[in-house]
Amino acid sequence: RVGGVQRDLNVAVAEFTELKQQLERDTLVLSILKKLQEFDTAIKEYNSALLEKKYVAAAQQLEKARSSLKMLESRQGFELKILKALGTELTVQTQNMLYHLGEEWQKLAVWKLPPSKESSSLESVVHSELHLRTVPSKEEEIAGPPVASVLQAFAVLGELHTKLKIFGKTLLLKYILKPLILYPSLQPLTEEQSDVFILRFQSEALTLDHSSPMEVFDKIKLIFEVLHKYLLNVPLEQPVEDKKDCRVTLAELLGDMIWEELSDCLIQNCLVNSIPTNSSKLEQYIEVIKSTEEFEKALKNMQFLKGDTTDLLKYARNVNSHFANKKCQDVIVAARNLMTSEIHNTVKITPDSCVALPRLPDPGARDHLKTQKTSKLVHHDVNLENETKLSQYTFSLPTCRISSSVEKLMELAYQTLLEATASTDQCCIQLFYSVRNIFQLFYDVVPTYHKENLQKLPQLAAIHHNNCMYIAHHLLTLGHQFRYRLTNILCDGAATFVDMVPGFRRLGMECFLAQMRVQRGEILERLSSARNFSNMDDEENYCAANKAIRQVLHQLKRLGKVWQDVLPVNIYCKAMGTLLNTALTEIVTRIAALEDISAEDADKLYSLCRTMVEEGPQVFTPLPEDDKNKKYQEEVPVYVQKWMTFKELMIILQANLQEIVDQWADGKGPLAAEFSAAEVKSLIRALFQNTERRAAALAKIK
């Protein structure tokens, strides 16, 4: 009995299990059929909504169908062949819907654009137009504003981002917003007709290269207002599930897409140009900051912008830093332009010359300083208050010529330091170091940029020498003059330029000495063609020597002319004296080395030497007025070390033995002051035949 019950129980359990599995299978089939029915219903409702142009509803039905299909595809063990066909149908219907929406979108926002090749020029931008449809046609009124329904449908289908990207970045920025920033003459024109709003441009002739930020902001604001009113004030149902409660407006989406690029363009092409170049205009910049704030506030109200201070406003508010950077950059650019301009355009500097300098107030007044607008002329010298008065010209620069560009460079340095005194601490420090950079730049740029000319052209080498000395002269006192006017950080001895003085003096000296070496080399090369001044009784040899001397004199005359009125007189005389001395020393050395000089040779050599003595002093023409040069020509022996040696050589060439012995005067005469005993003996042996009288004379030279 018990066994029978057990058997019945097992059968019942087996039947129950089978029935349960059957039920599960039937439930699954039923749910699949239900999903298939949902898919079919959704597609039918989509079709009817699309016919009625209820785009949002149609898009929502498509998404329902997509959701049903996903559910069906996720069921394991039920790979129905129909699913593939359903997927294809869904894709076709989605594309159909997007095509219809695209057609509608094109009617809502119509672009009339110039040919693509010329898209960026002002002439072509003027022909760009945007037409926005304003009134829905009768049959669409039921579905609400067509703009909203079309754009929301795009959002439901997840295609809005792509459409907005084309509209915002490819079209709006390129053809409307950026041109309004880049071309000051471009003005937006709006025209409202019965069912369309037209945005177009016109170009107005302007005198200024850049619009003020206020004007640009107004233009951009107008564009956004138009777009907000007619196109973008549309709240969107976000398709993403976790954002169901979050409604985003179209303006916000567009703003996220284009703001960064628009903001960069506004900074680089509008705000950068509005940064003042003068500290006195900094206070007026508050207007720009206010208008930037108002511009951002207006965009936030229209929901194009969200969040707080953007890069645009940060840039405008950071005007002091930008002013300093811009000022420093402008100063360096101006300085570099001056350095790369021609050296040979000169101005004359005299001990009475002045630099137009602002009147600097008493050091005690440094706590309540304001920029002095008045200026007076300050001399190139320094007043030392002392009981024993120095000459007013003790610390003056001697009369010479410098490049006009260097004078302007110095004025730029003074003006920049003056600007620094009226600036904030940070700006003051930046400007001070910009002035130091000017001089460092000169030191590095000028010798390299003008290298070839400084080597080839003696006049330019002289001007460059003067330029360096002029700069060094000003650097001695430049920091001291502004010492009590600069920020406290720089007051404690940091504001100085004295450390640069030796470098500039060396720079000028080295350049000029290099030119002197070139000229010396040319003199020696010319004299090397004089055939050692031997055998002057040979006409050919005499002609060669005469030609060499003439060439040397010609070279010195030419130098005398190109350095005239350029070099300070004392440096001019030293330089010309050194070069004339080189020529005389070489001639003396060559003649003193001759072993045999006939009477005719001696006459010819004397004739050549007389040419040098007569014409040599005439190359000293430091001043343009001839009558003033006589003084320096008479002082030639002061500047030419071997002048008396040369004159003594000429005496020897014409003297007899007794006269030479008298000139020697037991080693105490003028001849002994210029020549050694060995040199005099050598000349006597070359000039006179070996006789008892010569032997007696030689014996007296010791």
mmCIF file of N, CA and C in Angstrom, residues 166-237:
data_model
loop_
_atom_site.group_PDB
_atom_site.id
_atom_site.type_symbol
_atom_site.label_atom_id
_atom_site.label_comp_id
_atom_site.label_asym_id
_atom_site.label_seq_id
_atom_site.Cartn_x
_atom_site.Cartn_y
_atom_site.Cartn_z
ATOM 1 N N ILE A 166 27.019 70.588 -37.290
ATOM 2 C CA ILE A 166 27.106 71.159 -38.649
ATOM 3 C C ILE A 166 26.611 72.604 -38.631
ATOM 4 N N PHE A 167 25.484 72.814 -37.936
ATOM 5 C CA PHE A 167 24.897 74.161 -37.893
ATOM 6 C C PHE A 167 25.814 75.137 -37.148
ATOM 7 N N GLY A 168 26.302 74.700 -35.975
ATOM 8 C CA GLY A 168 27.068 75.607 -35.120
ATOM 9 C C GLY A 168 28.498 75.816 -35.580
ATOM 10 N N LYS A 169 29.236 74.708 -35.708
ATOM 11 C CA LYS A 169 30.676 74.848 -35.975
ATOM 12 C C LYS A 169 30.970 75.096 -37.452
ATOM 13 N N THR A 170 30.304 74.326 -38.309
ATOM 14 C CA THR A 170 30.631 74.438 -39.733
ATOM 15 C C THR A 170 30.050 75.699 -40.349
ATOM 16 N N LEU A 171 28.849 76.099 -39.912
ATOM 17 C CA LEU A 171 28.188 77.222 -40.582
ATOM 18 C C LEU A 171 28.166 78.504 -39.744
ATOM 19 N N LEU A 172 27.591 78.419 -38.544
ATOM 20 C CA LEU A 172 27.400 79.631 -37.737
ATOM 21 C C LEU A 172 28.731 80.313 -37.399
ATOM 22 N N LEU A 173 29.694 79.527 -36.895
ATOM 23 C CA LEU A 173 30.989 80.119 -36.532
ATOM 24 C C LEU A 173 31.720 80.663 -37.754
ATOM 25 N N LYS A 174 31.744 79.833 -38.796
ATOM 26 C CA LYS A 174 32.558 80.180 -39.968
ATOM 27 C C LYS A 174 32.001 81.363 -40.751
ATOM 28 N N TYR A 175 30.695 81.402 -40.935
ATOM 29 C CA TYR A 175 30.116 82.407 -41.840
ATOM 30 C C TYR A 175 29.496 83.618 -41.133
ATOM 31 N N ILE A 176 29.270 83.496 -39.817
ATOM 32 C CA ILE A 176 28.631 84.641 -39.137
ATOM 33 C C ILE A 176 29.469 85.160 -37.970
ATOM 34 N N LEU A 177 29.715 84.308 -36.975
ATOM 35 C CA LEU A 177 30.335 84.811 -35.742
ATOM 36 C C LEU A 177 31.784 85.259 -35.935
ATOM 37 N N LYS A 178 32.602 84.388 -36.523
ATOM 38 C CA LYS A 178 34.024 84.758 -36.690
ATOM 39 C C LYS A 178 34.210 85.972 -37.605
ATOM 40 N N PRO A 179 33.521 86.024 -38.764
ATOM 41 C CA PRO A 179 33.675 87.229 -39.604
ATOM 42 C C PRO A 179 33.326 88.511 -38.860
ATOM 43 N N LEU A 180 32.294 88.466 -37.989
ATOM 44 C CA LEU A 180 31.916 89.675 -37.233
ATOM 45 C C LEU A 180 33.034 90.114 -36.286
ATOM 46 N N ILE A 181 33.817 89.147 -35.814
ATOM 47 C CA ILE A 181 34.939 89.481 -34.919
ATOM 48 C C ILE A 181 36.136 89.962 -35.744
ATOM 49 N N LEU A 182 36.379 89.296 -36.870
ATOM 50 C CA LEU A 182 37.591 89.568 -37.662
ATOM 51 C C LEU A 182 37.507 90.832 -38.501
ATOM 52 N N TYR A 183 36.290 91.163 -38.984
ATOM 53 C CA TYR A 183 36.162 92.319 -39.892
ATOM 54 C C TYR A 183 35.378 93.443 -39.224
ATOM 55 N N PRO A 184 36.078 94.488 -38.752
ATOM 56 C CA PRO A 184 35.393 95.584 -38.049
ATOM 57 C C PRO A 184 34.328 96.272 -38.903
ATOM 58 N N SER A 185 34.525 96.246 -40.233
ATOM 59 C CA SER A 185 33.587 96.980 -41.103
ATOM 60 C C SER A 185 32.278 96.222 -41.326
ATOM 61 N N LEU A 186 32.233 94.954 -40.890
ATOM 62 C CA LEU A 186 31.055 94.117 -41.147
ATOM 63 C C LEU A 186 29.947 94.418 -40.125
ATOM 64 N N GLN A 187 28.756 94.721 -40.630
ATOM 65 C CA GLN A 187 27.619 95.020 -39.749
ATOM 66 C C GLN A 187 26.483 94.032 -40.017
ATOM 67 N N PRO A 188 25.880 93.433 -38.964
ATOM 68 C CA PRO A 188 24.753 92.524 -39.202
ATOM 69 C C PRO A 188 23.467 93.328 -39.453
ATOM 70 N N LEU A 189 22.694 92.870 -40.430
ATOM 71 C CA LEU A 189 21.406 93.525 -40.729
ATOM 72 C C LEU A 189 20.304 92.492 -40.526
ATOM 73 N N THR A 190 19.206 92.903 -39.885
ATOM 74 C CA THR A 190 18.097 91.957 -39.704
ATOM 75 C C THR A 190 16.857 92.487 -40.424
ATOM 76 N N GLU A 191 16.094 91.542 -40.966
ATOM 77 C CA GLU A 191 14.869 91.938 -41.688
ATOM 78 C C GLU A 191 13.790 90.902 -41.375
ATOM 79 N N GLU A 192 12.657 91.360 -40.873
ATOM 80 C CA GLU A 192 11.581 90.434 -40.513
ATOM 81 C C GLU A 192 10.455 90.556 -41.536
ATOM 82 N N GLN A 193 10.174 89.454 -42.218
ATOM 83 C CA GLN A 193 9.064 89.431 -43.180
ATOM 84 C C GLN A 193 7.930 88.618 -42.558
ATOM 85 N N SER A 194 6.867 88.408 -43.338
ATOM 86 C CA SER A 194 5.668 87.764 -42.772
ATOM 87 C C SER A 194 5.970 86.378 -42.187
ATOM 88 N N ASP A 195 6.757 85.573 -42.884
ATOM 89 C CA ASP A 195 6.991 84.224 -42.365
ATOM 90 C C ASP A 195 8.475 83.859 -42.307
ATOM 91 N N VAL A 196 9.336 84.852 -42.449
ATOM 92 C CA VAL A 196 10.769 84.530 -42.428
ATOM 93 C C VAL A 196 11.556 85.682 -41.798
ATOM 94 N N PHE A 197 12.599 85.292 -41.072
ATOM 95 C CA PHE A 197 13.498 86.296 -40.489
ATOM 96 C C PHE A 197 14.839 86.171 -41.208
ATOM 97 N N ILE A 198 15.342 87.295 -41.766
ATOM 98 C CA ILE A 198 16.571 87.226 -42.584
ATOM 99 C C ILE A 198 17.715 87.940 -41.852
ATOM 100 N N LEU A 199 18.849 87.242 -41.808
ATOM 101 C CA LEU A 199 20.063 87.822 -41.212
ATOM 102 C C LEU A 199 21.093 87.948 -42.328
ATOM 103 N N ARG A 200 21.519 89.179 -42.599
ATOM 104 C CA ARG A 200 22.537 89.375 -43.657
ATOM 105 C C ARG A 200 23.548 90.409 -43.192
ATOM 106 N N PHE A 201 24.527 90.728 -44.050
ATOM 107 C CA PHE A 201 25.593 91.663 -43.667
ATOM 108 C C PHE A 201 25.703 92.829 -44.617
ATOM 109 N N GLN A 202 26.288 93.905 -44.117
ATOM 110 C CA GLN A 202 26.745 94.961 -45.024
ATOM 111 C C GLN A 202 28.111 95.433 -44.517
ATOM 112 N N SER A 203 28.944 95.929 -45.438
ATOM 113 C CA SER A 203 30.288 96.376 -45.068
ATOM 114 C C SER A 203 30.335 97.896 -45.086
ATOM 115 N N GLU A 204 30.816 98.474 -43.979
ATOM 116 C CA GLU A 204 30.911 99.935 -43.891
ATOM 117 C C GLU A 204 32.380 100.345 -43.872
ATOM 118 N N ALA A 205 32.681 101.464 -44.517
ATOM 119 C CA ALA A 205 34.068 101.950 -44.532
ATOM 120 C C ALA A 205 34.429 102.453 -43.138
ATOM 121 N N LEU A 206 35.570 101.954 -42.624
ATOM 122 C CA LEU A 206 35.996 102.358 -41.282
ATOM 123 C C LEU A 206 37.422 102.879 -41.313
ATOM 124 N N THR A 207 37.727 103.769 -40.384
ATOM 125 C CA THR A 207 39.098 104.294 -40.323
ATOM 126 C C THR A 207 39.965 103.427 -39.418
ATOM 127 N N LEU A 208 39.349 102.762 -38.452
ATOM 128 C CA LEU A 208 40.128 101.978 -37.486
ATOM 129 C C LEU A 208 40.366 100.555 -37.987
ATOM 130 N N ASP A 209 41.504 99.972 -37.565
ATOM 131 C CA ASP A 209 41.814 98.588 -37.942
ATOM 132 C C ASP A 209 41.054 97.585 -37.087
ATOM 133 N N HIS A 210 40.721 97.993 -35.855
ATOM 134 C CA HIS A 210 40.064 97.061 -34.940
ATOM 135 C C HIS A 210 38.825 97.702 -34.321
ATOM 136 N N SER A 211 37.781 96.892 -34.142
ATOM 137 C CA SER A 211 36.594 97.382 -33.422
ATOM 138 C C SER A 211 36.877 97.330 -31.934
ATOM 139 N N SER A 212 36.151 98.135 -31.180
ATOM 140 C CA SER A 212 36.276 98.034 -29.723
ATOM 141 C C SER A 212 35.535 96.773 -29.291
ATOM 142 N N PRO A 213 35.947 96.163 -28.157
ATOM 143 C CA PRO A 213 35.253 94.951 -27.684
ATOM 144 C C PRO A 213 33.755 95.191 -27.511
ATOM 145 N N MET A 214 33.365 96.426 -27.070
ATOM 146 C CA MET A 214 31.941 96.708 -26.853
ATOM 147 C C MET A 214 31.143 96.526 -28.146
ATOM 148 N N GLU A 215 31.693 97.040 -29.259
ATOM 149 C CA GLU A 215 31.000 96.925 -30.558
ATOM 150 C C GLU A 215 30.879 95.465 -30.979
ATOM 151 N N VAL A 216 31.985 94.723 -30.814
ATOM 152 C CA VAL A 216 31.979 93.304 -31.221
ATOM 153 C C VAL A 216 30.971 92.526 -30.374
ATOM 154 N N PHE A 217 30.982 92.769 -29.050
ATOM 155 C CA PHE A 217 30.047 92.057 -28.169
ATOM 156 C C PHE A 217 28.604 92.332 -28.578
ATOM 157 N N ASP A 218 28.296 93.586 -28.927
ATOM 158 C CA ASP A 218 26.929 93.939 -29.338
ATOM 159 C C ASP A 218 26.503 93.157 -30.579
ATOM 160 N N LYS A 219 27.428 93.037 -31.530
ATOM 161 C CA LYS A 219 27.102 92.314 -32.775
ATOM 162 C C LYS A 219 26.831 90.835 -32.478
ATOM 163 N N ILE A 220 27.719 90.236 -31.685
ATOM 164 C CA ILE A 220 27.571 88.802 -31.380
ATOM 165 C C ILE A 220 26.280 88.573 -30.582
ATOM 166 N N LYS A 221 26.014 89.508 -29.645
ATOM 167 C CA LYS A 221 24.812 89.393 -28.823
ATOM 168 C C LYS A 221 23.565 89.414 -29.712
ATOM 169 N N LEU A 222 23.561 90.292 -30.703
ATOM 170 C CA LEU A 222 22.418 90.396 -31.621
ATOM 171 C C LEU A 222 22.166 89.052 -32.313
ATOM 172 N N ILE A 223 23.242 88.420 -32.777
ATOM 173 C CA ILE A 223 23.096 87.123 -33.467
ATOM 174 C C ILE A 223 22.474 86.096 -32.528
ATOM 175 N N PHE A 224 22.991 86.022 -31.299
ATOM 176 C CA PHE A 224 22.464 85.045 -30.344
ATOM 177 C C PHE A 224 21.007 85.334 -29.982
ATOM 178 N N GLU A 225 20.657 86.614 -29.887
ATOM 179 C CA GLU A 225 19.259 86.973 -29.581
ATOM 180 C C GLU A 225 18.323 86.479 -30.684
ATOM 181 N N VAL A 226 18.748 86.676 -31.931
ATOM 182 C CA VAL A 226 17.936 86.226 -33.078
ATOM 183 C C VAL A 226 17.774 84.710 -33.038
ATOM 184 N N LEU A 227 18.900 84.000 -32.836
ATOM 185 C CA LEU A 227 18.848 82.535 -32.809
ATOM 186 C C LEU A 227 17.988 82.050 -31.645
ATOM 187 N N HIS A 228 18.121 82.725 -30.518
ATOM 188 C CA HIS A 228 17.361 82.321 -29.341
ATOM 189 C C HIS A 228 15.862 82.492 -29.567
ATOM 190 N N LYS A 229 15.531 83.600 -30.191
ATOM 191 C CA LYS A 229 14.108 83.903 -30.395
ATOM 192 C C LYS A 229 13.464 82.972 -31.424
ATOM 193 N N TYR A 230 14.150 82.727 -32.526
ATOM 194 C CA TYR A 230 13.495 82.021 -33.645
ATOM 195 C C TYR A 230 13.864 80.552 -33.782
ATOM 196 N N LEU A 231 14.922 80.113 -33.094
ATOM 197 C CA LEU A 231 15.371 78.763 -33.408
ATOM 198 C C LEU A 231 15.700 77.914 -32.185
ATOM 199 N N LEU A 232 16.337 78.512 -31.202
ATOM 200 C CA LEU A 232 16.990 77.651 -30.220
ATOM 201 C C LEU A 232 16.356 77.625 -28.826
ATOM 202 N N ASN A 233 15.281 78.357 -28.634
ATOM 203 C CA ASN A 233 14.681 78.344 -27.294
ATOM 204 C C ASN A 233 13.768 77.135 -27.145
ATOM 205 N N VAL A 234 14.368 75.964 -27.261
ATOM 206 C CA VAL A 234 13.583 74.723 -27.282
ATOM 207 C C VAL A 234 14.076 73.798 -26.181
ATOM 208 N N PRO A 235 13.190 73.446 -25.192
ATOM 209 C CA PRO A 235 13.617 72.461 -24.187
ATOM 210 C C PRO A 235 13.588 71.073 -24.826
ATOM 211 N N LEU A 236 14.531 70.238 -24.466
ATOM 212 C CA LEU A 236 14.635 68.926 -25.120
ATOM 213 C C LEU A 236 14.430 67.809 -24.109
ATOM 214 N N GLU A 237 13.733 66.754 -24.573
ATOM 215 C CA GLU A 237 13.640 65.549 -23.752
ATOM 216 C C GLU A 237 14.923 64.774 -24.026
#
